[in-house]
Coordinates of C-alpha atoms and ligand atoms in Angstrom, one line a residue:
M1 CA -0.1 -0.1 0.1
A2 CA 1.2 3.4 -0.9
E3 CA 1.6 6.0 1.4
G4 CA 1.4 9.7 1.3
G5 CA -0.6 11.3 -1.4
G6 CA -4.4 9.8 -1.5
N7 CA -4.2 9.5 -5.3
T8 CA -1.5 6.7 -5.3
A9 CA -3.1 4.4 -2.7
T10 CA -4.4 1.2 -4.3
G11 CA -6.8 -1.2 -3.0
P12 CA -6.6 -4.7 -2.0
F13 CA -7.6 -6.2 -5.6
T14 CA -5.4 -3.8 -7.3
E15 CA -2.5 -5.4 -5.2
L16 CA -3.8 -9.0 -5.6
L17 CA -3.6 -8.2 -9.6
E18 CA -0.2 -6.4 -9.2
Q19 CA 1.4 -9.6 -7.4
Y20 CA -0.4 -12.7 -9.2
G21 CA -1.0 -10.9 -12.7
P22 CA 2.8 -11.2 -13.7
R23 CA 2.9 -15.1 -12.5
V24 CA -0.1 -15.9 -14.3
W25 CA 1.3 -14.5 -17.8
E26 CA 4.8 -16.2 -16.4
T27 CA 2.8 -19.5 -16.2
L28 CA 1.3 -19.1 -19.2
A29 CA 4.3 -18.4 -21.1
A30 CA 6.3 -21.1 -20.1
N31 CA 3.5 -23.4 -20.6
V32 CA 3.1 -22.6 -24.5
P33 CA 3.2 -25.9 -25.8
R34 CA 5.9 -26.9 -28.2
D35 CA 3.9 -27.2 -31.4
L36 CA 2.5 -23.9 -30.4
R37 CA 6.2 -22.4 -30.6
W38 CA 7.4 -20.0 -33.6
N39 CA 9.8 -22.8 -35.0
W40 CA 7.1 -25.4 -35.2
L41 CA 4.6 -23.2 -36.6
L42 CA 7.4 -22.1 -39.1
F43 CA 7.8 -25.7 -40.0
M44 CA 3.6 -26.1 -40.4
V45 CA 3.4 -23.2 -42.8
A46 CA 6.3 -23.9 -44.6
I47 CA 4.5 -27.8 -45.4
A48 CA 1.3 -25.7 -46.1
L49 CA 3.4 -23.7 -48.8
A50 CA 4.6 -26.4 -50.3
I51 CA 1.3 -27.9 -50.3
Y52 CA 0.0 -24.8 -51.8
L53 CA 2.8 -25.2 -54.6
V54 CA 2.1 -28.4 -55.7
R55 CA -1.7 -28.5 -55.8
K56 CA -1.8 -25.0 -57.5
G57 CA -3.7 -23.5 -54.5
R58 CA -5.9 -26.4 -53.9
G59 CA -6.0 -28.3 -50.7
A60 CA -7.3 -25.9 -48.0
K61 CA -10.6 -25.7 -46.5
G62 CA -12.9 -22.7 -45.4
A63 CA -15.2 -22.4 -42.2
D64 CA -17.4 -24.9 -43.6
G65 CA -15.0 -27.5 -44.0
R66 CA -15.0 -27.9 -47.6
E67 CA -11.8 -27.5 -50.0
R68 CA -11.7 -24.4 -52.3
P69 CA -9.2 -23.1 -54.2
S70 CA -7.7 -19.8 -53.2
G71 CA -4.8 -17.0 -53.1
L72 CA -1.6 -17.3 -51.1
L73 CA -2.7 -15.3 -48.1
E74 CA -6.5 -16.8 -48.1
F75 CA -4.8 -20.3 -48.3
L76 CA -2.6 -20.0 -45.2
L77 CA -4.9 -17.3 -43.1
P78 CA -8.4 -17.6 -44.0
R79 CA -10.5 -14.8 -43.3
D80 CA -13.8 -16.6 -42.5
I81 CA -11.8 -19.2 -40.1
Y82 CA -9.5 -16.8 -38.1
T83 CA -12.3 -14.3 -37.4
H84 CA -14.8 -16.5 -36.7
V85 CA -16.6 -16.4 -33.0
S86 CA -15.1 -19.9 -32.3
A87 CA -11.5 -19.1 -33.1
R88 CA -12.0 -16.2 -30.6
V89 CA -13.2 -18.6 -27.9
D90 CA -10.2 -20.9 -28.6
V91 CA -8.1 -18.6 -27.2
W92 CA -10.0 -18.0 -24.0
L93 CA -10.4 -21.4 -23.3
W94 CA -7.1 -22.0 -24.0
V95 CA -5.8 -19.5 -21.7
L96 CA -8.0 -21.0 -18.9
E97 CA -7.0 -24.4 -19.4
R98 CA -3.1 -23.5 -19.8
A99 CA -3.3 -21.6 -16.4
L100 CA -4.8 -24.7 -14.5
Y101 CA -2.5 -27.1 -16.6
P102 CA 0.5 -27.0 -14.2
V103 CA -1.8 -27.9 -11.4
W104 CA -2.8 -31.2 -13.1
A105 CA 0.7 -31.8 -14.5
L106 CA 2.3 -31.8 -10.8
L107 CA -0.4 -33.4 -9.1
L108 CA -0.9 -36.3 -11.6
L109 CA 2.1 -36.8 -13.6
G110 CA 4.4 -36.1 -10.6
S111 CA 2.7 -38.3 -7.9
L112 CA 0.2 -40.8 -10.1
G113 CA 3.5 -41.6 -12.6
P114 CA 5.9 -42.2 -9.6
F115 CA 3.5 -44.2 -7.6
I116 CA 3.1 -46.7 -10.6
E117 CA 6.5 -46.6 -11.2
R118 CA 7.3 -48.0 -7.6
S119 CA 4.4 -50.4 -7.4
V120 CA 5.4 -52.0 -10.7
I121 CA 8.7 -52.3 -9.8
G122 CA 8.0 -53.6 -6.4
A123 CA 5.6 -56.4 -7.8
L124 CA 8.3 -57.6 -10.2
T125 CA 11.0 -57.6 -7.9
A126 CA 8.7 -59.5 -5.2
G127 CA 7.7 -62.0 -8.2
F128 CA 10.8 -62.4 -9.8
G129 CA 13.7 -60.7 -7.8
A130 CA 15.9 -58.3 -9.1
G131 CA 16.2 -57.6 -12.9
P132 CA 18.5 -58.8 -15.5
A133 CA 20.5 -55.7 -15.4
I134 CA 20.6 -55.3 -19.4
E135 CA 23.0 -53.0 -20.9
P136 CA 21.1 -50.3 -22.7
N137 CA 22.5 -50.3 -26.2
L138 CA 21.3 -48.1 -29.1
A139 CA 18.6 -50.9 -30.4
W140 CA 17.5 -51.2 -26.8
M141 CA 16.5 -47.7 -26.5
L142 CA 14.9 -47.4 -29.6
F143 CA 12.7 -50.4 -28.6
Y144 CA 12.1 -48.7 -25.6
S145 CA 11.0 -45.5 -26.9
L146 CA 8.7 -47.4 -29.2
V147 CA 7.1 -49.0 -26.6
L148 CA 6.5 -45.8 -25.0
L149 CA 5.3 -44.3 -27.8
L150 CA 2.6 -47.1 -28.7
S151 CA 1.6 -47.4 -24.8
Y152 CA 1.1 -43.6 -24.8
D153 CA -0.8 -43.7 -28.0
F154 CA -2.8 -46.6 -26.6
T155 CA -4.0 -45.0 -23.0
F156 CA -4.8 -41.6 -25.1
F157 CA -6.8 -43.8 -27.4
L158 CA -8.7 -45.6 -24.5
L159 CA -9.6 -42.3 -22.9
H160 CA -10.7 -40.6 -26.1
Y161 CA -12.8 -43.9 -26.9
A162 CA -14.7 -43.7 -23.3
E163 CA -14.8 -39.8 -23.9
H164 CA -16.6 -40.4 -27.1
K165 CA -19.0 -43.3 -25.6
V166 CA -19.7 -42.8 -22.1
P167 CA -22.2 -39.8 -22.1
A168 CA -20.8 -38.0 -18.6
L169 CA -17.7 -38.2 -20.0
W170 CA -18.5 -36.7 -23.8
A171 CA -20.3 -33.9 -21.5
I172 CA -16.7 -32.7 -21.0
H173 CA -14.9 -33.7 -24.6
K174 CA -18.1 -32.0 -26.4
V175 CA -16.5 -28.6 -25.8
H176 CA -13.3 -29.9 -28.1
H177 CA -16.1 -30.7 -30.7
A178 CA -17.7 -27.1 -30.3
A179 CA -14.9 -25.9 -31.9
E180 CA -17.1 -24.7 -35.4
V181 CA -13.6 -24.2 -37.5
L182 CA -10.3 -25.5 -37.0
T183 CA -7.2 -23.2 -35.8
P184 CA -3.7 -24.6 -34.6
L185 CA -5.2 -23.3 -31.2
T186 CA -8.1 -25.8 -31.1
R187 CA -5.7 -28.4 -30.4
Y188 CA -5.6 -26.8 -26.9
R189 CA -9.3 -26.2 -26.5
E190 CA -10.5 -28.2 -23.9
H191 CA -12.7 -27.9 -21.0
V192 CA -10.6 -27.4 -17.7
L193 CA -12.0 -31.0 -16.0
E194 CA -10.1 -32.7 -19.4
G195 CA -6.8 -31.6 -18.3
P196 CA -6.7 -33.9 -15.1
L197 CA -8.2 -36.9 -17.4
Y198 CA -5.4 -36.6 -19.8
S199 CA -2.5 -36.0 -17.3
S200 CA -3.7 -39.4 -15.6
A201 CA -3.7 -41.2 -19.0
A202 CA -0.4 -39.8 -19.9
A203 CA 0.7 -40.5 -16.1
I204 CA -0.4 -44.5 -16.6
G205 CA 0.7 -44.6 -20.3
Y206 CA 4.2 -43.7 -19.7
A207 CA 5.0 -45.3 -16.1
F208 CA 3.8 -48.8 -16.7
P209 CA 6.5 -49.4 -19.6
A210 CA 9.1 -47.2 -17.8
A211 CA 8.6 -49.1 -14.6
V212 CA 9.1 -52.4 -16.6
F213 CA 12.3 -51.0 -18.3
A214 CA 13.5 -50.0 -15.4
W215 CA 13.4 -53.1 -13.6
L216 CA 15.0 -54.9 -16.7
S217 CA 17.8 -52.5 -16.9
A218 CA 18.2 -52.3 -13.1
G219 CA 17.8 -48.5 -13.2
S220 CA 20.2 -47.6 -15.9
I221 CA 17.2 -46.5 -18.1
K222 CA 17.8 -43.1 -17.0
A223 CA 20.3 -42.8 -20.0
I224 CA 16.8 -43.1 -22.1
T225 CA 16.2 -39.7 -21.7
V226 CA 18.6 -38.7 -24.8
F227 CA 15.4 -40.2 -26.8
D228 CA 13.1 -37.7 -26.4
I229 CA 9.7 -38.9 -26.2
G230 CA 7.8 -35.9 -26.8
L231 CA 9.4 -35.1 -29.7
F232 CA 9.1 -38.6 -31.1
S233 CA 5.6 -38.2 -30.8
L234 CA 5.4 -34.8 -32.2
L235 CA 7.6 -36.2 -35.3
F236 CA 5.3 -39.4 -35.8
G237 CA 1.7 -38.0 -35.2
F238 CA 3.0 -35.0 -36.7
N239 CA 1.9 -32.0 -34.5
G240 CA -1.4 -31.4 -32.6
A241 CA -1.4 -27.6 -34.2
F242 CA -1.2 -29.2 -37.8
R243 CA -3.8 -31.8 -37.1
H244 CA -6.2 -28.5 -36.1
Y245 CA -4.9 -26.6 -39.2
H246 CA -7.4 -25.9 -42.3
V247 CA -4.8 -26.9 -44.7
Q248 CA -4.8 -30.5 -45.6
F249 CA -1.7 -32.5 -44.8
R250 CA -2.3 -36.0 -46.3
Y251 CA 0.6 -39.1 -46.0
P252 CA 0.0 -41.8 -48.8
R253 CA -3.0 -44.2 -48.2
W254 CA -0.5 -47.3 -47.0
L255 CA 1.1 -44.9 -44.7
E256 CA -2.2 -43.7 -42.9
K257 CA -2.8 -47.1 -42.2
W258 CA -0.2 -47.1 -39.5
L259 CA 0.1 -43.1 -38.8
Q260 CA -2.9 -40.3 -38.5
S261 CA -2.0 -37.6 -40.8
P262 CA -3.0 -34.3 -39.5
A263 CA -5.8 -34.2 -41.9
M264 CA -7.3 -37.4 -40.8
H265 CA -8.3 -35.2 -37.9
H266 CA -10.4 -33.0 -39.8
T267 CA -12.9 -35.9 -40.4
H268 CA -12.6 -36.6 -36.3
H269 CA -14.2 -33.1 -35.9
S270 CA -16.5 -33.6 -38.7
Y271 CA -20.6 -33.9 -37.5
L272 CA -21.8 -36.2 -40.5
P273 CA -22.6 -39.3 -39.4
Q274 CA -19.9 -41.4 -41.1
H275 CA -17.2 -39.2 -39.8
L276 CA -18.6 -39.8 -36.1
D277 CA -16.2 -41.3 -33.4
T278 CA -13.3 -42.0 -35.7
N279 CA -9.4 -41.6 -35.6
L280 CA -9.4 -41.4 -32.1
A281 CA -5.8 -42.2 -31.4
A282 CA -2.9 -39.1 -30.9
V283 CA -0.2 -41.1 -33.2
T284 CA -0.8 -44.3 -34.9
S285 CA -3.5 -45.7 -36.5
L286 CA -3.0 -49.3 -35.3
W287 CA -5.7 -48.8 -32.0
D288 CA -8.3 -47.6 -34.3
R289 CA -7.7 -50.0 -37.3
M290 CA -8.2 -53.0 -34.0
F291 CA -11.4 -51.2 -32.8
G292 CA -12.8 -50.4 -36.1
T293 CA -12.8 -46.8 -35.4
L294 CA -10.2 -46.0 -38.5
Y295 CA -11.4 -43.6 -41.5
I296 CA -9.6 -42.8 -44.1
P297 CA -11.2 -39.8 -45.8
E298 CA -11.3 -39.6 -50.2
P299 CA -9.2 -36.7 -51.3
D300 CA -10.6 -33.3 -50.3
E301 CA -13.6 -35.1 -48.6
P302 CA -15.5 -32.5 -46.8
T303 CA -15.8 -32.2 -43.0
P304 CA -18.3 -29.7 -41.5
W305 CA -16.7 -28.8 -38.3
G306 CA -18.4 -28.7 -35.2
L307 CA -21.6 -30.1 -33.3
A308 CA -24.8 -30.7 -35.5
P309 CA -26.5 -27.3 -36.1
E310 CA -29.3 -27.9 -33.7
E311 CA -27.2 -28.4 -30.7
Q312 CA -24.3 -26.0 -31.7
A313 CA -26.4 -22.8 -30.9
E314 CA -26.1 -24.2 -27.0
C315 CA -22.3 -24.4 -27.3
R316 CA -21.0 -21.1 -29.1
S317 CA -19.7 -18.7 -26.5
F318 CA -17.1 -19.1 -23.7
T319 CA -19.4 -19.3 -20.9
Q320 CA -21.5 -21.8 -22.6
N321 CA -18.9 -23.6 -23.5
V322 CA -17.4 -23.5 -19.7
A323 CA -20.7 -24.2 -18.6
A324 CA -21.7 -26.8 -20.9
P325 CA -20.6 -30.2 -18.7
F326 CA -22.6 -29.2 -15.8
R327 CA -25.5 -28.7 -17.8
A328 CA -24.9 -31.8 -19.7
W329 CA -24.7 -33.9 -16.2
R330 CA -28.0 -32.3 -14.9
D331 CA -29.7 -33.3 -18.0
L332 CA -28.0 -36.8 -17.4
L333 CA -29.3 -36.8 -13.8
R334 CA -32.8 -36.2 -15.2
A335 CA -33.3 -38.8 -17.7
P336 CA -30.3 -41.4 -17.6
G337 CA -28.8 -42.9 -20.2
R338 CA -29.8 -40.3 -22.9
R339 CA -26.5 -39.3 -24.6
S340 CA -27.1 -35.8 -25.9
A341 CA -28.5 -35.3 -28.9
Q342 CA -25.3 -35.7 -31.4
A343 CA -21.7 -36.5 -30.5
P344 CA -19.3 -36.4 -33.0
Ligands
ZN401 ZN1 -12.7 -36.4 -29.9
ZN402 ZN1 -9.2 -32.3 -32.0

């Protein structure tokens, strides 16, 4: 509190803001995900530019999810998408989600992960004694990285599958699908309640195989950190930002049976009946193929994004999206078993 002249006195709320405001922004800045940093975005634009040149201005979609020819600027940054109310709401949902993300990451990745590791290593040691102390060579490390990637992808798939099939979970995930246009930020457009779910899934997906490998190599698995799993999944699944970009980046069809191309996520966000509940994994196509949810779209297949028109009006503004799960749960309690009218 300033002393002296009355004009310089500050109230408690101003003080709170001055004290914590910069910290909130610092937290947000430190939490900008890797695929939203300038180098990844530049890489994405470079690929989009290559698509523009090779396809002579074709390959980008408009706000209606339909492919259309366009000039370069419109191709990379279409006005109808970036001025859409949905793109604005993406920003605010992202800010809210990112501000709370460190809490989930600390609580769940930091406690659930080590707990699972200790339990699994303890159980293996109790059952089989000390591990064989395998010396991790290059092949072993690559194998370990691959197992971690598949395990993470599988837990991601399972949670995402459940979110699409269980009405109480769909109520939370629906906010991601309420995006009417796709922008790189849509990847992080999530209800705040979704953070703890995905943090738990990541902790489980990583901790189980990590514990088994740590037991097999008698703890020397720490050397494995040279293989950055985050970068691995970014490269293999390409990045989350590109999956939510309106330019279609496809792989050859044979490769899309193994890896999800960014454009395959366009159908995931479409409300057309044939696209509902498809392409649920983050990186590979294996789990979707196994569970019958893989959908490889035709070239330039239209994918109108968002919820079905009759449901979209209830899930458009920031406050509507934040309140959405609570409204849906209330409705579910009144009429149990009824899934909301439509679920992509
Ligand atoms: Zn989904
Ligand atoms: Zn998405």
